[in-house]
PDB file of C-alpha atoms in Angstrom:
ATOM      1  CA  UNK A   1     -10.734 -20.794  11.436  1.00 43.00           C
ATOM      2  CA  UNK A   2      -9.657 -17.690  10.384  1.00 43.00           C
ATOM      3  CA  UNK A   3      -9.785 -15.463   7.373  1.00 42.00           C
ATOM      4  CA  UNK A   4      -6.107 -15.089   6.768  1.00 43.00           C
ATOM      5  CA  UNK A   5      -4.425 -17.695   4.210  1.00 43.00           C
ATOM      6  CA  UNK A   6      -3.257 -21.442   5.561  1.00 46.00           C
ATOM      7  CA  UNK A   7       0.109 -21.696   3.909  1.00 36.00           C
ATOM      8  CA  UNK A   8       2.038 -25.202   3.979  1.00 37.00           C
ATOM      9  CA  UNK A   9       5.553 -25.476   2.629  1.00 37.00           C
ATOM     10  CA  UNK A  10       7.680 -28.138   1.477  1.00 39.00           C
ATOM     11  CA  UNK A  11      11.108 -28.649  -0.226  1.00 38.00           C
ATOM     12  CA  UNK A  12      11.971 -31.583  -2.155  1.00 42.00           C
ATOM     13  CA  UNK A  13      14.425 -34.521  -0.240  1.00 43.00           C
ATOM     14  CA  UNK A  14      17.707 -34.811  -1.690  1.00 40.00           C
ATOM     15  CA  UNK A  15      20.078 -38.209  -1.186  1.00 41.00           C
ATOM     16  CA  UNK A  16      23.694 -37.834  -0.465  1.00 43.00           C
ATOM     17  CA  UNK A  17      26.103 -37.619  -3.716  1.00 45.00           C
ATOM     18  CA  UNK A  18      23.263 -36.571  -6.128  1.00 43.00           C
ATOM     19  CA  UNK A  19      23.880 -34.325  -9.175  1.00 44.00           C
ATOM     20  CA  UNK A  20      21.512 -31.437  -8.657  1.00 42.00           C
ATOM     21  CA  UNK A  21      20.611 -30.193 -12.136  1.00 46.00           C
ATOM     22  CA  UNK A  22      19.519 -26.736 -12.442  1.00 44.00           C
ATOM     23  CA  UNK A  23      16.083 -27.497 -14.077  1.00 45.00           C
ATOM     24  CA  UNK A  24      15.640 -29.699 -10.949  1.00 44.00           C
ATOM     25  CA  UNK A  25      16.388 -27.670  -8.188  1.00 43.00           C
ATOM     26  CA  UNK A  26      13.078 -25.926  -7.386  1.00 44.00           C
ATOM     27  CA  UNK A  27      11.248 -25.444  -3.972  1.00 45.00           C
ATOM     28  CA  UNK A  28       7.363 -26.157  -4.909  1.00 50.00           C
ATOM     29  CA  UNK A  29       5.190 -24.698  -1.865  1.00 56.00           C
ATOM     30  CA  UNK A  30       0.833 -25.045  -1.545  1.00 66.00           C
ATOM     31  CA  UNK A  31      -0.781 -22.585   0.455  1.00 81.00           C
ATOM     32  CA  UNK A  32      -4.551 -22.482   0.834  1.00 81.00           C
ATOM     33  CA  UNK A  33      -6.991 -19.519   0.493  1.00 87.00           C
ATOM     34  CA  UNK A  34     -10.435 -18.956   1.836  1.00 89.00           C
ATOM     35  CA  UNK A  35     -12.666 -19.705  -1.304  1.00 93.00           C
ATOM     36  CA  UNK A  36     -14.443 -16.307  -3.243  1.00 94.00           C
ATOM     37  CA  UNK A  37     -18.387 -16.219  -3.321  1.00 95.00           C
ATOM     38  CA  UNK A  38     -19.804 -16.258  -6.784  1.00 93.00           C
ATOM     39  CA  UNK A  39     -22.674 -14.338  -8.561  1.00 94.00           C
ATOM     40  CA  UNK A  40     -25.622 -16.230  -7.550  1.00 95.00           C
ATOM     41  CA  UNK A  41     -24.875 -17.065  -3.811  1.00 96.00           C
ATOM     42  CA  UNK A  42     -24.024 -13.650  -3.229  1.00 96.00           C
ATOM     43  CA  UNK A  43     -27.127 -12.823  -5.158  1.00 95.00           C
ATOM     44  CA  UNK A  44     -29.005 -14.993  -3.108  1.00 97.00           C
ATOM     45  CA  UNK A  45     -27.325 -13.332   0.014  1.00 97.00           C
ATOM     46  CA  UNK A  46     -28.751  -9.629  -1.189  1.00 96.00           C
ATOM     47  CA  UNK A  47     -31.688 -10.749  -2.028  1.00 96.00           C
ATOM     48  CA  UNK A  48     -32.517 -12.189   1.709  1.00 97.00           C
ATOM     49  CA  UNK A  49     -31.252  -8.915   2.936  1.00 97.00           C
ATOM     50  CA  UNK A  50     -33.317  -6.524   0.786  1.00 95.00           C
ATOM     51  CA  UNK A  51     -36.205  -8.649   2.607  1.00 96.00           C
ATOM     52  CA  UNK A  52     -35.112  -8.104   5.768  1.00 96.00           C
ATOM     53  CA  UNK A  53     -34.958  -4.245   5.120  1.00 95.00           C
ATOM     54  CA  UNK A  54     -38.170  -3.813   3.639  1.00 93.00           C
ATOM     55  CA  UNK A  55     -40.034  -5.858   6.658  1.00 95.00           C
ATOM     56  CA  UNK A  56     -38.278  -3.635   9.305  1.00 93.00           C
ATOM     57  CA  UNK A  57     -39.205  -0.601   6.977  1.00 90.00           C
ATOM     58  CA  UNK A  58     -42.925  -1.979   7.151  1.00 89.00           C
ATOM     59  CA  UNK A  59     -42.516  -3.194  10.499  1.00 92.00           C
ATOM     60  CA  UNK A  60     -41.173   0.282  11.919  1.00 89.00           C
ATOM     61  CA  UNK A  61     -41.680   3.201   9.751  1.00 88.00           C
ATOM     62  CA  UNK A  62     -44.597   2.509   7.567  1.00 86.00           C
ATOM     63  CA  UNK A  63     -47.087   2.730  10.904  1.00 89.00           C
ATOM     64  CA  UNK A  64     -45.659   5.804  11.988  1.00 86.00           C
ATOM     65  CA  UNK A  65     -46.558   7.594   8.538  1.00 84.00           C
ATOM     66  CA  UNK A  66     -50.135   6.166   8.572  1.00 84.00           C
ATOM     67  CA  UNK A  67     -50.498   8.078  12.443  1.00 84.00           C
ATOM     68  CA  UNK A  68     -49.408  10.838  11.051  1.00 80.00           C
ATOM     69  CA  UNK A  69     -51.269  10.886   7.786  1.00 79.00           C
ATOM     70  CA  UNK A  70     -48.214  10.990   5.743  1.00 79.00           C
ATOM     71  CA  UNK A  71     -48.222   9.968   1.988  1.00 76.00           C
ATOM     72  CA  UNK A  72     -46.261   6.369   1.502  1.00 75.00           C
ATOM     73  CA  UNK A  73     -47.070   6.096  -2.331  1.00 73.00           C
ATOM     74  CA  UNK A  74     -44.595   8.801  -3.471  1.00 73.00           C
ATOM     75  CA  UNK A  75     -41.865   7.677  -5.594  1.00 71.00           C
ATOM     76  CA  UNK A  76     -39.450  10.228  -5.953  1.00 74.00           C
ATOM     77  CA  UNK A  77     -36.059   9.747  -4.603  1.00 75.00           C
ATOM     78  CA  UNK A  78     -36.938  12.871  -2.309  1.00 78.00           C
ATOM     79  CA  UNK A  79     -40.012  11.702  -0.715  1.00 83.00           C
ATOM     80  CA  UNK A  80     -39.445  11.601   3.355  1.00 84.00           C
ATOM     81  CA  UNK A  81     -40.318   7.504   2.781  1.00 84.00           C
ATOM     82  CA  UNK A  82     -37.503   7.270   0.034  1.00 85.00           C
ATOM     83  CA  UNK A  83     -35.253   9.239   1.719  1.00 89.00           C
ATOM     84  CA  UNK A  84     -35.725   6.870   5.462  1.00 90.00           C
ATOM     85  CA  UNK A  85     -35.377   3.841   3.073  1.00 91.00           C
ATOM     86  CA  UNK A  86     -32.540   4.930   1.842  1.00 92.00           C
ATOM     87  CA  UNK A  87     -31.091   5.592   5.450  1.00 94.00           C
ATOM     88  CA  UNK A  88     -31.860   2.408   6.970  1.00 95.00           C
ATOM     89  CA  UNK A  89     -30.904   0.087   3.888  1.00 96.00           C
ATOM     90  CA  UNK A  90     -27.284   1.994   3.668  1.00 96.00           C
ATOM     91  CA  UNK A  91     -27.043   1.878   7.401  1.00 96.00           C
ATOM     92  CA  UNK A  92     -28.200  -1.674   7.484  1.00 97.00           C
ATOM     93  CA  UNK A  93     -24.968  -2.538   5.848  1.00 97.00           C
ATOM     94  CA  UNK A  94     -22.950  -0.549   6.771  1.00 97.00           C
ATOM     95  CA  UNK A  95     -22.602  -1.402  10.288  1.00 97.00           C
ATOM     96  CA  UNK A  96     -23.642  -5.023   9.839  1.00 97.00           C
ATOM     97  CA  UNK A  97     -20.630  -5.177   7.697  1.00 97.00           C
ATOM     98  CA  UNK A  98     -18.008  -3.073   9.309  1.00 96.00           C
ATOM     99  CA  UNK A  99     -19.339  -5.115  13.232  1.00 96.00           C
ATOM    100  CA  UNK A 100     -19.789  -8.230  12.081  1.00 96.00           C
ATOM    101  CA  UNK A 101     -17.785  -8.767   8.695  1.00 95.00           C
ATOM    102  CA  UNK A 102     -21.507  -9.839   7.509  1.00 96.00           C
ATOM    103  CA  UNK A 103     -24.719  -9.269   7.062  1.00 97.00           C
ATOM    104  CA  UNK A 104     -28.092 -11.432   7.756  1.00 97.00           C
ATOM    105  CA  UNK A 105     -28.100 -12.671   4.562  1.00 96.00           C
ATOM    106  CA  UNK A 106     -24.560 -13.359   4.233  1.00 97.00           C
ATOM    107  CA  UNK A 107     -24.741 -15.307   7.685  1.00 97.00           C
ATOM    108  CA  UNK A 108     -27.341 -17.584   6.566  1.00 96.00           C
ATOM    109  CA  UNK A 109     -25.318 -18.500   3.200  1.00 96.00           C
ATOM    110  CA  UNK A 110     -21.613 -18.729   5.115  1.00 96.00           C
ATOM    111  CA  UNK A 111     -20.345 -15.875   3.114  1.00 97.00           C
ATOM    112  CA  UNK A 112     -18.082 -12.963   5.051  1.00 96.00           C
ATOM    113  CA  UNK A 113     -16.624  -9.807   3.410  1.00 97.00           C
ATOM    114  CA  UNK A 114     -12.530  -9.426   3.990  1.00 95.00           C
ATOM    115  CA  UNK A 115     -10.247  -7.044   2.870  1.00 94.00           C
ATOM    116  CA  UNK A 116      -7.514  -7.665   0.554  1.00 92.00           C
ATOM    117  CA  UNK A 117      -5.084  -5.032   1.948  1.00 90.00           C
ATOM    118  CA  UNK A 118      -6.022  -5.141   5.386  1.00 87.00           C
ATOM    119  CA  UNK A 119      -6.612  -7.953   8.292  1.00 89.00           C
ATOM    120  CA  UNK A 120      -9.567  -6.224   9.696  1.00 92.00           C
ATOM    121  CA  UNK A 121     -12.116  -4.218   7.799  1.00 95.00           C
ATOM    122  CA  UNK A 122     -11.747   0.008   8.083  1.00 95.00           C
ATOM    123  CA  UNK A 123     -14.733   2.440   8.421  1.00 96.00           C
ATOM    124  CA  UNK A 124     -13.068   3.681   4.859  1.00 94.00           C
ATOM    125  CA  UNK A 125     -13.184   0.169   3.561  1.00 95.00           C
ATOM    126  CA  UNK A 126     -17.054  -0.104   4.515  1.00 96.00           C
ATOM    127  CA  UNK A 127     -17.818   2.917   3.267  1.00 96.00           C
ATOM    128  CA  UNK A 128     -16.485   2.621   0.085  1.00 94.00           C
ATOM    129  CA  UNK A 129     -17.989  -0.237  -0.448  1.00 95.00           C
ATOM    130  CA  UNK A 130     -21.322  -0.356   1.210  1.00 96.00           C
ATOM    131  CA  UNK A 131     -21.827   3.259   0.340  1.00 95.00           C
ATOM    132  CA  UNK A 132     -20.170   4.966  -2.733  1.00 94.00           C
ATOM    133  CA  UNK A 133     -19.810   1.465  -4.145  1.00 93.00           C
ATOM    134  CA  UNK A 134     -23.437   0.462  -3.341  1.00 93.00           C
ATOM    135  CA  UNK A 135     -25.055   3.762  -4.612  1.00 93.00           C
ATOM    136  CA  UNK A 136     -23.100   3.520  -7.905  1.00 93.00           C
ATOM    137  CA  UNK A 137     -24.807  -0.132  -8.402  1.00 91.00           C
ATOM    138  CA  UNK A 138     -28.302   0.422  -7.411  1.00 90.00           C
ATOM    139  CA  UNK A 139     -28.036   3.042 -10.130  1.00 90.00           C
ATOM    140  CA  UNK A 140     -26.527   0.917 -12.868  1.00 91.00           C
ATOM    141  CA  UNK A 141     -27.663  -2.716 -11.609  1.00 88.00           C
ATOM    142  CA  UNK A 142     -25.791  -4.333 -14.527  1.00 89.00           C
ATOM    143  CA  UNK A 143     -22.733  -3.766 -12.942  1.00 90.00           C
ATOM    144  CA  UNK A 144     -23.293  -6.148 -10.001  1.00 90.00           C
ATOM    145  CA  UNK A 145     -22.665  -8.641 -13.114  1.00 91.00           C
ATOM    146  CA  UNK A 146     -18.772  -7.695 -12.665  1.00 91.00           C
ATOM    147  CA  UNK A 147     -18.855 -10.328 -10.293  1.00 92.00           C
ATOM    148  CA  UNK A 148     -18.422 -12.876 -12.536  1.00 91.00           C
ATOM    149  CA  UNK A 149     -15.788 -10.290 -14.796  1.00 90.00           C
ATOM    150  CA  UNK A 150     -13.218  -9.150 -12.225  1.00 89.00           C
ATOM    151  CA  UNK A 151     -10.425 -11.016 -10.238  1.00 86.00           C
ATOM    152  CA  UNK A 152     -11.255 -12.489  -6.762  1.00 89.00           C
ATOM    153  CA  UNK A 153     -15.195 -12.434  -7.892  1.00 92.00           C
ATOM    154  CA  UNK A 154     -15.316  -8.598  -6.949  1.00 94.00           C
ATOM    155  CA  UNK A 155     -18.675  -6.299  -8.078  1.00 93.00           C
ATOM    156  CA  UNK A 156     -17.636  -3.026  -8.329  1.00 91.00           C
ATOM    157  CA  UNK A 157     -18.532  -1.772  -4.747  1.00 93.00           C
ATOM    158  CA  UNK A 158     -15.618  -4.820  -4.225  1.00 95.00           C
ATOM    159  CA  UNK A 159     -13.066  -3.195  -6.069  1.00 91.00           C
ATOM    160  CA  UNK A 160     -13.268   0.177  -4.615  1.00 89.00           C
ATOM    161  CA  UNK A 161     -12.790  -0.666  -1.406  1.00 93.00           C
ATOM    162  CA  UNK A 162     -10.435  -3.470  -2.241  1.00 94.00           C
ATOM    163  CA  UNK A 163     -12.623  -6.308  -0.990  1.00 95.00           C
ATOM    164  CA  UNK A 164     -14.035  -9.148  -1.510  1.00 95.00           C
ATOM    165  CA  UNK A 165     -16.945 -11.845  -0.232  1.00 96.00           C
ATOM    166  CA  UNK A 166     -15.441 -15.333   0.782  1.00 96.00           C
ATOM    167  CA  UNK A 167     -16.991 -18.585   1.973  1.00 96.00           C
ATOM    168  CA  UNK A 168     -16.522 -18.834   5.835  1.00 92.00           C
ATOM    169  CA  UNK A 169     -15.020 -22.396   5.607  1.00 88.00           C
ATOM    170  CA  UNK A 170     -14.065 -23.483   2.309  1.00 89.00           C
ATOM    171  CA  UNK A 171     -10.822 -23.723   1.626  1.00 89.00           C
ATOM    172  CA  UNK A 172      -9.170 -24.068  -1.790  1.00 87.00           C
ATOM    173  CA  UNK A 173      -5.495 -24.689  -2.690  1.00 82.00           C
ATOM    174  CA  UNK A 174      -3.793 -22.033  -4.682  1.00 72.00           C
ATOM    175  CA  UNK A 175      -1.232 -23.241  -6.841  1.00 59.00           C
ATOM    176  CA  UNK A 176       2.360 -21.676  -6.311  1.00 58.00           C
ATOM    177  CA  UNK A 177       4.795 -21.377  -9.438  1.00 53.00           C
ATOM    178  CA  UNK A 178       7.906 -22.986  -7.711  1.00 52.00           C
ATOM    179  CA  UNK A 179      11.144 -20.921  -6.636  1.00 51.00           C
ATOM    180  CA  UNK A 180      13.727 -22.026  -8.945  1.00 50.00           C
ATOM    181  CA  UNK A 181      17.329 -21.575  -7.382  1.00 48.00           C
ATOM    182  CA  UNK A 182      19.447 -19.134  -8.797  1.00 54.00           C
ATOM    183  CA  UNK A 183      22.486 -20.137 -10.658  1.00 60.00           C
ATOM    184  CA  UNK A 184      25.001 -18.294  -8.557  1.00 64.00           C
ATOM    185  CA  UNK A 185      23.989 -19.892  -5.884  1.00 66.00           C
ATOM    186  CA  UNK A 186      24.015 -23.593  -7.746  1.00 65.00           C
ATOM    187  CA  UNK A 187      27.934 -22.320  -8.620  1.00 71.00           C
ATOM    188  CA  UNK A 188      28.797 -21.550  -5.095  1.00 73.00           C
ATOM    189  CA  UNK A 189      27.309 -24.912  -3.836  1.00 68.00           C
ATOM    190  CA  UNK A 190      29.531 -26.797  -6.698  1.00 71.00           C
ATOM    191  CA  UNK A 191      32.761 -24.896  -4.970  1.00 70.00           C
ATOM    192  CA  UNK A 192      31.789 -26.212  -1.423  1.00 75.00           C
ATOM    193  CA  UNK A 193      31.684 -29.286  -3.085  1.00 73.00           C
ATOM    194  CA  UNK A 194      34.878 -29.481  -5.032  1.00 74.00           C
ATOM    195  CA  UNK A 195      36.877 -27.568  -1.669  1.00 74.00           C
ATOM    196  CA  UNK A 196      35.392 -30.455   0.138  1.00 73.00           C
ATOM    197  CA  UNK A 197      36.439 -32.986  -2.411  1.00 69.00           C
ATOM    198  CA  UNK A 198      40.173 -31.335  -2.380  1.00 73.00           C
ATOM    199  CA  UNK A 199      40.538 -31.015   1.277  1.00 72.00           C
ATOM    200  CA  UNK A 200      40.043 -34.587   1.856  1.00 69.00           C
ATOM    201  CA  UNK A 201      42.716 -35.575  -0.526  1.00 70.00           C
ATOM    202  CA  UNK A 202      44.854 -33.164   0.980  1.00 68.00           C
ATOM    203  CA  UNK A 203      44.197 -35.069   4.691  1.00 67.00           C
ATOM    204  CA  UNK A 204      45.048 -38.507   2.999  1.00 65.00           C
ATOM    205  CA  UNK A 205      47.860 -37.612   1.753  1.00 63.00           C
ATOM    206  CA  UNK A 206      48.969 -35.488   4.820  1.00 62.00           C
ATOM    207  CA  UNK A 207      47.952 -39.286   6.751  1.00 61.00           C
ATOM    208  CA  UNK A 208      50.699 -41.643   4.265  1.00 58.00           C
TER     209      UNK A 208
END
């Protein structure tokens, strides 16, 4: 399975002789679209993945600071602790997301960020999103709510890179507004019809 849309197409059957009226001739198609991840599964997602950062930030940094008697309790955003937080969390996904389309937390829930302009995801995608985008919503976490607000279940970090998060495989079908036939071309079908209609006369009589 892949991430780009399953599209099957169809045109209605017509029997010989049949009056085609214009309200009826239509071609009605059904394509089918990778399914968008809502607020709480994708909250569920983050929340796994904030775990995973803080136990490699415990795991990894936090000893190094108690060898060399530096201070983990400060808060400020410019503490050497924030500041190495801050670098592994952003990097964390970052590069899970640009390598992978996913991070830990996204793999165990079957979710997969795509792009909606592009078929593979660009370094300028990922950084708008899991960088500008991110920063932007760790500041103002309300706005992660825009999930549930904007089109294709984009938060904001979504919509700046023009992504979004989709279930790996769950499909749903998108309904198409039909392609109605144009009236020119239901005139020029009615000629064919009538020069058919005329000819044939002309070859019976041509015949006696």
């Amino acid at each position: 399975m892949t991430n780009n849309e399953i599209v099957m197409q169809g045109s209605p059957s017509m029997e010989n002789n049949a009056v085609i009226e214009p309200s009826d001739v239509s071609i009605k198609s059904k394509s089918y679209t990778l399914k968008t991840a809502g607020f709480w599964i994708r909250f569920w997602a983050f929340l796994l993945d904030g775990f995973i950062v803080s136990a490699v930030v415990g795991i990894l940094i936090n000893p190094i600071f108690y060898l060399m008697d530096w201070s983990l309790s400060e808060s400020v955003w410019y503490a050497p602790i924030s500041i190495i937080t801050a670098i592994l969390y952003y990097s964390y996904f970052i590069l899970m997301t640009k390598f992978f389309g996913q991070t830990l937390g996204k793999m165990v829930f079957g979710l997969r960020v795509i792009s909606l302009k592009h078929d593979q995801l660009t370094w300028s995608d990922v950084l708008f999103r899991d960088w500008i985008g991110r920063i932007i919503n760790n500041i103002f976490m309300p706005l992660y709510i825009l999930v549930v607000i904007l089109p294709e279940n984009q938060g904001l970090h979504d919509y700046f890179a023009d992504t979004t998060v989709v279930h790996e495989k769950v499909y749903i079908e998108k309904a198409e507004a039909p392609t109605i036939v144009s009236q020119q071309e239901e005139i020029m079908v009615a000629h064919e019809q009538e020069e058919k209609v005329e000819l044939a006369k002309l070859e019976g009589k041509n015949e006696q």
